[in-house]
mmCIF file of C-alpha atoms in Angstrom:
data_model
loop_
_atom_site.group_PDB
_atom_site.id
_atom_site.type_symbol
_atom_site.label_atom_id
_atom_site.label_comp_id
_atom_site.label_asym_id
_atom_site.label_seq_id
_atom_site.Cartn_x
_atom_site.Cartn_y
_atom_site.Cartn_z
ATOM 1 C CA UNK A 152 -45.082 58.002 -70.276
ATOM 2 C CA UNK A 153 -43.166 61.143 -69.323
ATOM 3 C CA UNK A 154 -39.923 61.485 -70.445
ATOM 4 C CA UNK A 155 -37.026 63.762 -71.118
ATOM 5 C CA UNK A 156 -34.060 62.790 -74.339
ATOM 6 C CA UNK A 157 -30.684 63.722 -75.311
ATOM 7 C CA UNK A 158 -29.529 61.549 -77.833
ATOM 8 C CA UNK A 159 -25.914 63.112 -77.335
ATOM 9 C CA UNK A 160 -24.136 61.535 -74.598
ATOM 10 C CA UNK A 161 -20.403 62.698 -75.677
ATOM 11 C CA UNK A 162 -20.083 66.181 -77.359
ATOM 12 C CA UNK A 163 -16.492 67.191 -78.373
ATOM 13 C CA UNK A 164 -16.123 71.052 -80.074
ATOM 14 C CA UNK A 165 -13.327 73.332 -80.990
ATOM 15 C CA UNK A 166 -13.283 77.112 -79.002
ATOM 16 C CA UNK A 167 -14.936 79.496 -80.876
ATOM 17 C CA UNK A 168 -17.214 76.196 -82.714
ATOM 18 C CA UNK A 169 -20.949 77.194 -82.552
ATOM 19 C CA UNK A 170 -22.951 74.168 -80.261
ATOM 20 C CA UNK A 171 -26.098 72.838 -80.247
ATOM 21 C CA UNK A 172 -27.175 70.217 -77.892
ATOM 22 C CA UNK A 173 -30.331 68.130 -78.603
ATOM 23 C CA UNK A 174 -33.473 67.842 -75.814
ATOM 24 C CA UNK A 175 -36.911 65.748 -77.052
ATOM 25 C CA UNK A 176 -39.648 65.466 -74.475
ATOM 26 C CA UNK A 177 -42.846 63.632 -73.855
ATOM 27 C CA UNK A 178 -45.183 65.057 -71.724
ATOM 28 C CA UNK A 179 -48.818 65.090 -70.866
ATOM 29 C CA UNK A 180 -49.638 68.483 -70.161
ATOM 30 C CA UNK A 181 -48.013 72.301 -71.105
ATOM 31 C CA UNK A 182 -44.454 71.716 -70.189
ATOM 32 C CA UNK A 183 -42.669 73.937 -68.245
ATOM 33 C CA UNK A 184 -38.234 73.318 -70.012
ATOM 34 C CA UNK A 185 -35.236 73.778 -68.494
ATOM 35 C CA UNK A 186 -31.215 73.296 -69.369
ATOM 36 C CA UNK A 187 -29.042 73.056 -65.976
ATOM 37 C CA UNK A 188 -25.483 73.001 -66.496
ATOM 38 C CA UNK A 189 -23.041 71.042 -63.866
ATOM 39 C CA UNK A 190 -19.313 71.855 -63.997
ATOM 40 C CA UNK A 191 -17.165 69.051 -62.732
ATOM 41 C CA UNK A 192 -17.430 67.992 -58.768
ATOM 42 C CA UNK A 193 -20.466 70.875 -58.965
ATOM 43 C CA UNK A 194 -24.027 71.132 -58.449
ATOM 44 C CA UNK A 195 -26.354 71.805 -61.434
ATOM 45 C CA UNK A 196 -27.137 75.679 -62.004
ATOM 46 C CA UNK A 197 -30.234 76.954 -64.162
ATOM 47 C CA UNK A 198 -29.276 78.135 -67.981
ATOM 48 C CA UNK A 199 -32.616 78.789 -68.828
ATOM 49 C CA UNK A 200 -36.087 77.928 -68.305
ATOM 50 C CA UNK A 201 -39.246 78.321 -70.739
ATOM 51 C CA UNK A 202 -42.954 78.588 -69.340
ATOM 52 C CA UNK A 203 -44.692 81.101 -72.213
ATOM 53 C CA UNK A 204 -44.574 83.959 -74.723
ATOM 54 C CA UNK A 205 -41.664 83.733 -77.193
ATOM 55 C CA UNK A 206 -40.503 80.165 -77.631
ATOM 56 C CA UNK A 207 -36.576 81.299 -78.092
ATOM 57 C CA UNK A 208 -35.135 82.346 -74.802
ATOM 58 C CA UNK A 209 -31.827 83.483 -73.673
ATOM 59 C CA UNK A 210 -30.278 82.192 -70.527
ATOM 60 C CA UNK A 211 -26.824 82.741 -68.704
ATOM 61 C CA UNK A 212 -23.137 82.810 -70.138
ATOM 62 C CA UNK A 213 -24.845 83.290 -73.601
ATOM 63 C CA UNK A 214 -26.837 80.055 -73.905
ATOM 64 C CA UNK A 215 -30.463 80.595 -75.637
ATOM 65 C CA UNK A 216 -32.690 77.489 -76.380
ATOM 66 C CA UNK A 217 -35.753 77.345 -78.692
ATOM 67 C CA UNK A 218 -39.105 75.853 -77.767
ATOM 68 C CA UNK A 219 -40.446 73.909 -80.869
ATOM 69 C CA UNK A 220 -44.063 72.313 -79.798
ATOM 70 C CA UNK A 221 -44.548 70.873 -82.755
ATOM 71 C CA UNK A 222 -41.312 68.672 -82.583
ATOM 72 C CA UNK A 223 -41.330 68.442 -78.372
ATOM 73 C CA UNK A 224 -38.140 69.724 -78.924
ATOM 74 C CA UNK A 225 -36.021 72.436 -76.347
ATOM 75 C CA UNK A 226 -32.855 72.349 -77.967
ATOM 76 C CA UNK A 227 -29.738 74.247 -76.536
ATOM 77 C CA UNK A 228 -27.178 76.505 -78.626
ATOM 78 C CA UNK A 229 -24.047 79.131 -78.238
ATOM 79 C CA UNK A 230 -22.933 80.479 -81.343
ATOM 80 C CA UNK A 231 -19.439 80.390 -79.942
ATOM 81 C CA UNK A 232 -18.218 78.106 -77.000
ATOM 82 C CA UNK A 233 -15.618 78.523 -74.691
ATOM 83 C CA UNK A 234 -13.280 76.576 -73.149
ATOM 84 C CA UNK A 235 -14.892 76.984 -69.505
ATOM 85 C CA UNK A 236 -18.219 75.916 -71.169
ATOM 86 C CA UNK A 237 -16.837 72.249 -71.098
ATOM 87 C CA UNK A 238 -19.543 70.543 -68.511
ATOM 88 C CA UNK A 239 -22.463 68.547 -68.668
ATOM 89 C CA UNK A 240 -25.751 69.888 -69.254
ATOM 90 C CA UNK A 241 -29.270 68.369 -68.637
ATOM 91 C CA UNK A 242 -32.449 68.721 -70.001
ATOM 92 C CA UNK A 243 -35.450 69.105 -67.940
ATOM 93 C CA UNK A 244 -39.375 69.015 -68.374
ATOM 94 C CA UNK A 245 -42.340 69.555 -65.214
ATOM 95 C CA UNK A 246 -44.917 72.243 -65.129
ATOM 96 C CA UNK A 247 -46.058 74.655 -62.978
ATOM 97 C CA UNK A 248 -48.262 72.580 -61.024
ATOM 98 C CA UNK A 249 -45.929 69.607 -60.281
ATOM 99 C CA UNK A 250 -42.469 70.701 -58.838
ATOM 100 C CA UNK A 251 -41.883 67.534 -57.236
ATOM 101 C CA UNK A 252 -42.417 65.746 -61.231
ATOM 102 C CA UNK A 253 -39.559 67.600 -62.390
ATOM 103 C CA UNK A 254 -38.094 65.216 -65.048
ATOM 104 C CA UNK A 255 -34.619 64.762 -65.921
ATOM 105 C CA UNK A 256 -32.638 63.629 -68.978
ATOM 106 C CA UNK A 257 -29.546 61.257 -68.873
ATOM 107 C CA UNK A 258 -27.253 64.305 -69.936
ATOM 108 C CA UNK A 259 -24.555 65.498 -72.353
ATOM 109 C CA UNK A 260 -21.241 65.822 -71.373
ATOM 110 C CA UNK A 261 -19.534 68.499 -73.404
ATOM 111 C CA UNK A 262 -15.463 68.633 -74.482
ATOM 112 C CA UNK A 263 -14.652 72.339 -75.507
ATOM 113 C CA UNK A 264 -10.829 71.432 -77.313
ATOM 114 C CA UNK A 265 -8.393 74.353 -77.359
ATOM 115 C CA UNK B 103 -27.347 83.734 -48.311
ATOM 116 C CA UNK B 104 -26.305 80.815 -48.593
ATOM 117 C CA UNK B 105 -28.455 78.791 -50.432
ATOM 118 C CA UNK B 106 -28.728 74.908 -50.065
ATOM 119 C CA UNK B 107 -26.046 73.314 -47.971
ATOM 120 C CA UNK B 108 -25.563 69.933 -48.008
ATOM 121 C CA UNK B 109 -22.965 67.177 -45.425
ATOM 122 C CA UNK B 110 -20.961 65.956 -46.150
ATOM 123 C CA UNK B 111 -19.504 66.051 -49.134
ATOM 124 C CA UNK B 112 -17.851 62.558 -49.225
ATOM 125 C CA UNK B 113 -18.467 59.677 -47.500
ATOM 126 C CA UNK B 114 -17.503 56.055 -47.289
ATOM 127 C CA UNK B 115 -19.660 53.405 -45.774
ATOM 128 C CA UNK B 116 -19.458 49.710 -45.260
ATOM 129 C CA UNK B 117 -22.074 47.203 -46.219
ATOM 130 C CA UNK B 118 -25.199 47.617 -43.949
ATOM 131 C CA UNK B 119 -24.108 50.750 -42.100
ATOM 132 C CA UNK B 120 -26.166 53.568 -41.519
ATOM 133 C CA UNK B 121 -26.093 57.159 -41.974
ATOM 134 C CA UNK B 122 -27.825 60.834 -42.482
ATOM 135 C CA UNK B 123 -27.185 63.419 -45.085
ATOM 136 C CA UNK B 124 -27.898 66.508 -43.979
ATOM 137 C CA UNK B 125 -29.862 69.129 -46.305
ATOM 138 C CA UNK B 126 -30.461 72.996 -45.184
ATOM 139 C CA UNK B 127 -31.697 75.819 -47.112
ATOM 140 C CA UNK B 128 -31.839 79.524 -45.821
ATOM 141 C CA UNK B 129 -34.372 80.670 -48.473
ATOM 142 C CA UNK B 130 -37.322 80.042 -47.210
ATOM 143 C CA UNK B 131 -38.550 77.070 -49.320
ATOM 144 C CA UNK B 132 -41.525 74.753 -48.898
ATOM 145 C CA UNK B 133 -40.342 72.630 -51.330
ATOM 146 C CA UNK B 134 -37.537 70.207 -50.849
ATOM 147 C CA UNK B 135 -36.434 67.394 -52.767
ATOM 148 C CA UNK B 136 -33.262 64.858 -53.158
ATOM 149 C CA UNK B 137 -31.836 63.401 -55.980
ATOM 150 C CA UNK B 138 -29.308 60.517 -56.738
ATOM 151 C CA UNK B 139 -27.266 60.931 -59.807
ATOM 152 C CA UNK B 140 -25.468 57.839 -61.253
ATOM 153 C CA UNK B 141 -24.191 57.855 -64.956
ATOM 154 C CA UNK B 142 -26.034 56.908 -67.751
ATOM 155 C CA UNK B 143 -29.105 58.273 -65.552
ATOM 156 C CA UNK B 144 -29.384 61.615 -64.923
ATOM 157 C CA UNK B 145 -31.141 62.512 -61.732
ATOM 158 C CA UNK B 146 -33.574 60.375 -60.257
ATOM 159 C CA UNK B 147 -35.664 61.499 -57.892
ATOM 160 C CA UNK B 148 -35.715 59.948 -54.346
ATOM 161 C CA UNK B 149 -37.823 61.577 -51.823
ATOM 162 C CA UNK B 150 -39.561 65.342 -51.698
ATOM 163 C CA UNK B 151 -41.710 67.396 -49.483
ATOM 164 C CA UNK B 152 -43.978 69.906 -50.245
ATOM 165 C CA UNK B 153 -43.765 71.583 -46.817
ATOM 166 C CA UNK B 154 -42.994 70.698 -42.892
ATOM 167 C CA UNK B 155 -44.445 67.322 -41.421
ATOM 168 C CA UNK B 156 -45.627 66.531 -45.424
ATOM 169 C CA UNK B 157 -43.141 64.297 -47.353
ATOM 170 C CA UNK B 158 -43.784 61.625 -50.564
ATOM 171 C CA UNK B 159 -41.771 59.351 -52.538
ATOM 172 C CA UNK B 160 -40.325 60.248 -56.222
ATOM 173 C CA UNK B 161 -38.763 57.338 -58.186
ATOM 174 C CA UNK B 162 -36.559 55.420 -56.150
ATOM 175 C CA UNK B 163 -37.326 55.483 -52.952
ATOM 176 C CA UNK B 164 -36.541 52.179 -51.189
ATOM 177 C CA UNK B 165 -34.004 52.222 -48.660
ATOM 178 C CA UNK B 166 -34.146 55.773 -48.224
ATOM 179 C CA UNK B 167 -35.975 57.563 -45.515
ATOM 180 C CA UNK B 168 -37.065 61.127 -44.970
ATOM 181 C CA UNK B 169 -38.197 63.454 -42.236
ATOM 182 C CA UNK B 170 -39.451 67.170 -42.439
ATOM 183 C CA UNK B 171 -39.464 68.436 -38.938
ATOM 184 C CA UNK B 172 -38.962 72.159 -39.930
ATOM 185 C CA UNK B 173 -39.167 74.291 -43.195
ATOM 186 C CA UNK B 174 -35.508 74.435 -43.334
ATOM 187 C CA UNK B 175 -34.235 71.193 -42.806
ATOM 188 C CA UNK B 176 -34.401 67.986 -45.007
ATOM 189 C CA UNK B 177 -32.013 64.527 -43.911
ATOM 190 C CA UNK B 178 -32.167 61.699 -45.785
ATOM 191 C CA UNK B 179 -31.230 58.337 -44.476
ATOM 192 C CA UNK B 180 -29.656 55.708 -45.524
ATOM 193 C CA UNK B 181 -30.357 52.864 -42.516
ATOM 194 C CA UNK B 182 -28.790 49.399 -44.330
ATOM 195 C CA UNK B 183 -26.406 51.183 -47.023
ATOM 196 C CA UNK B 184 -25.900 48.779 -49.749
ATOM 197 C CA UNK B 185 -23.501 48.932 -52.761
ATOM 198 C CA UNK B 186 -26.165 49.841 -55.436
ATOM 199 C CA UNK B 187 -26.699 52.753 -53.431
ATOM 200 C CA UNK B 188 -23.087 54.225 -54.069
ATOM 201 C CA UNK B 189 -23.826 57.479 -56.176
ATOM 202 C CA UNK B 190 -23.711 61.404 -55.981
ATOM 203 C CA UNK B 191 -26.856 62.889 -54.235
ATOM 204 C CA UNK B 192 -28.224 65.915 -54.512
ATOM 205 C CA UNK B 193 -30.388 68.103 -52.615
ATOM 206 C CA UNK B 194 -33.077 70.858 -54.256
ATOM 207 C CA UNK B 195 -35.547 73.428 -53.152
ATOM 208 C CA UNK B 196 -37.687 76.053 -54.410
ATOM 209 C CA UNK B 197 -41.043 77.427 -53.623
ATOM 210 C CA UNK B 198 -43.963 75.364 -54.470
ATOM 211 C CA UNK B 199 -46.475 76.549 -56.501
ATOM 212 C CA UNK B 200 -47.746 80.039 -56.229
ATOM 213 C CA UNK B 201 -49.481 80.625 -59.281
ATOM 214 C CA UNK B 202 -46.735 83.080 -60.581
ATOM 215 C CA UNK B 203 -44.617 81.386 -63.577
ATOM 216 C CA UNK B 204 -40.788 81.103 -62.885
ATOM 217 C CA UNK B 205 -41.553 80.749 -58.772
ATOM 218 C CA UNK B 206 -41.019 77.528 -58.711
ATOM 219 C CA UNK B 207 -37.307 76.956 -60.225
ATOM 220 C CA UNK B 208 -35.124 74.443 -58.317
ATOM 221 C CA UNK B 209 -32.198 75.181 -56.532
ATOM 222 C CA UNK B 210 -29.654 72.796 -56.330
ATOM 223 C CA UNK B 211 -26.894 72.182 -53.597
ATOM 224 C CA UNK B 212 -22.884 71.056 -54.755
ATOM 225 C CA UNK B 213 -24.023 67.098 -53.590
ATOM 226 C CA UNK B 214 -22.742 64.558 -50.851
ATOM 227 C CA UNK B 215 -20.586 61.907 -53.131
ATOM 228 C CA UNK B 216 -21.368 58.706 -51.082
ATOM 229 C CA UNK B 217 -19.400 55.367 -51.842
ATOM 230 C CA UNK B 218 -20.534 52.075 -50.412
ATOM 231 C CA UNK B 219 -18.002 48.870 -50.044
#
């Protein structure tokens, strides 16, 4: 079956702490990964997305993720968080040819501490 | 632009009452979809459509319905709320698929926070 993980539910970090937050898939085809990001009372907003070529991509507000295939892995990282980076963030898996199969993790909600 | 816009943003319903939320993007989409989020969950999918007068079920789909009249517009209704369906929904939309990689991503609106007593 198709499926998105983050074993993370609860993240707490320092400011200035590097993050990394954990994403395992399972999924028939090529998978098409994403990271949205949902500030409190918001609605989610793309980090970054992967479809080809270079399996470490940089998204918004500094965020870059690396593709692993051979570990189904898309994990998320910041070498320095912020305060305003406190959110939660999801982990996402589709492809191409099926928007409407757009899977979604349960989500890690991140605490940035001063 | 102004994206997805979705009404209202809160809402409290009685047992067995009926209502609409109201999705509308501006960008031209034929792809529509809503979402409930509940924690512990993530986002499940509800209901989608692919373009006007087409529409399918995602997930969890009972007691929802869903018209697509025009490209723009995308209500989902609830027409006997009950209290399992008390949870944050969101609407999304992007194009559908065009062959060209990145097309496709989802846009989300801020969600309609519905509680059911």
């Amino acid at each position: 079956a198709q499926s998105v993980t983050q074993p993370d539910i609860h993240i707490t970090v320092s400011e200035g702490a590097s993050l990394e937050l954990r994403c395992n898939y399972s999924y028939g085809a090529t998978p098409y990964l994403f990271w949205y990001v949902q500030s409190p009372g918001q609605g989610l907003q793309l980090l970054l997305k992967y479809f080809s070529g270079d399996t470490l991509v940089q998204g918004i507000k500094g965020f870059e993720a690396e593709f692993k295939r051979s570990q189904s892995s898309f994990n998320l990282r910041k070498p320095s968080v912020h305060w305003s980076d406190a959110a939660e963030y999801f982990c996402a898996v589709g492809s191409s040819y099926n928007t409407d199969k757009l899977i979604f993790g349960t989500g890690t909600r991140l605490q940035v501490f001063p | 632009n102004a994206g997805v816009t979705q009404t209202p943003k809160f809402q409290v319903l009685k047992t067995g009452q009926s209502m609409t939320l109201q999705c509308a993007q501006d960008m031209n989409h034929e792809y529509m979809s809503w979402y409930r989020q509940d924690p512990g969950m993530g986002l499940r999918l509800i209901h989608y459509s692919v373009g006007a007068g087409i529409t399918d079920q995602g997930e969890v789909p009972n007691g929802y319905n869903v018209s697509r009249s025009t490209t723009e517009d995308f209500p989902l209704r609830l027409l006997s709320a009950a209290p399992s369906q008390t949870s944050v929904y969101f609407c999304a939309s992007s194009y559908f698929f065009t062959g060209e990689a990145g097309a496709n991503v989802l846009t989300f609106g801020a969600g309609s926070r519905l509680t059911v007593l």
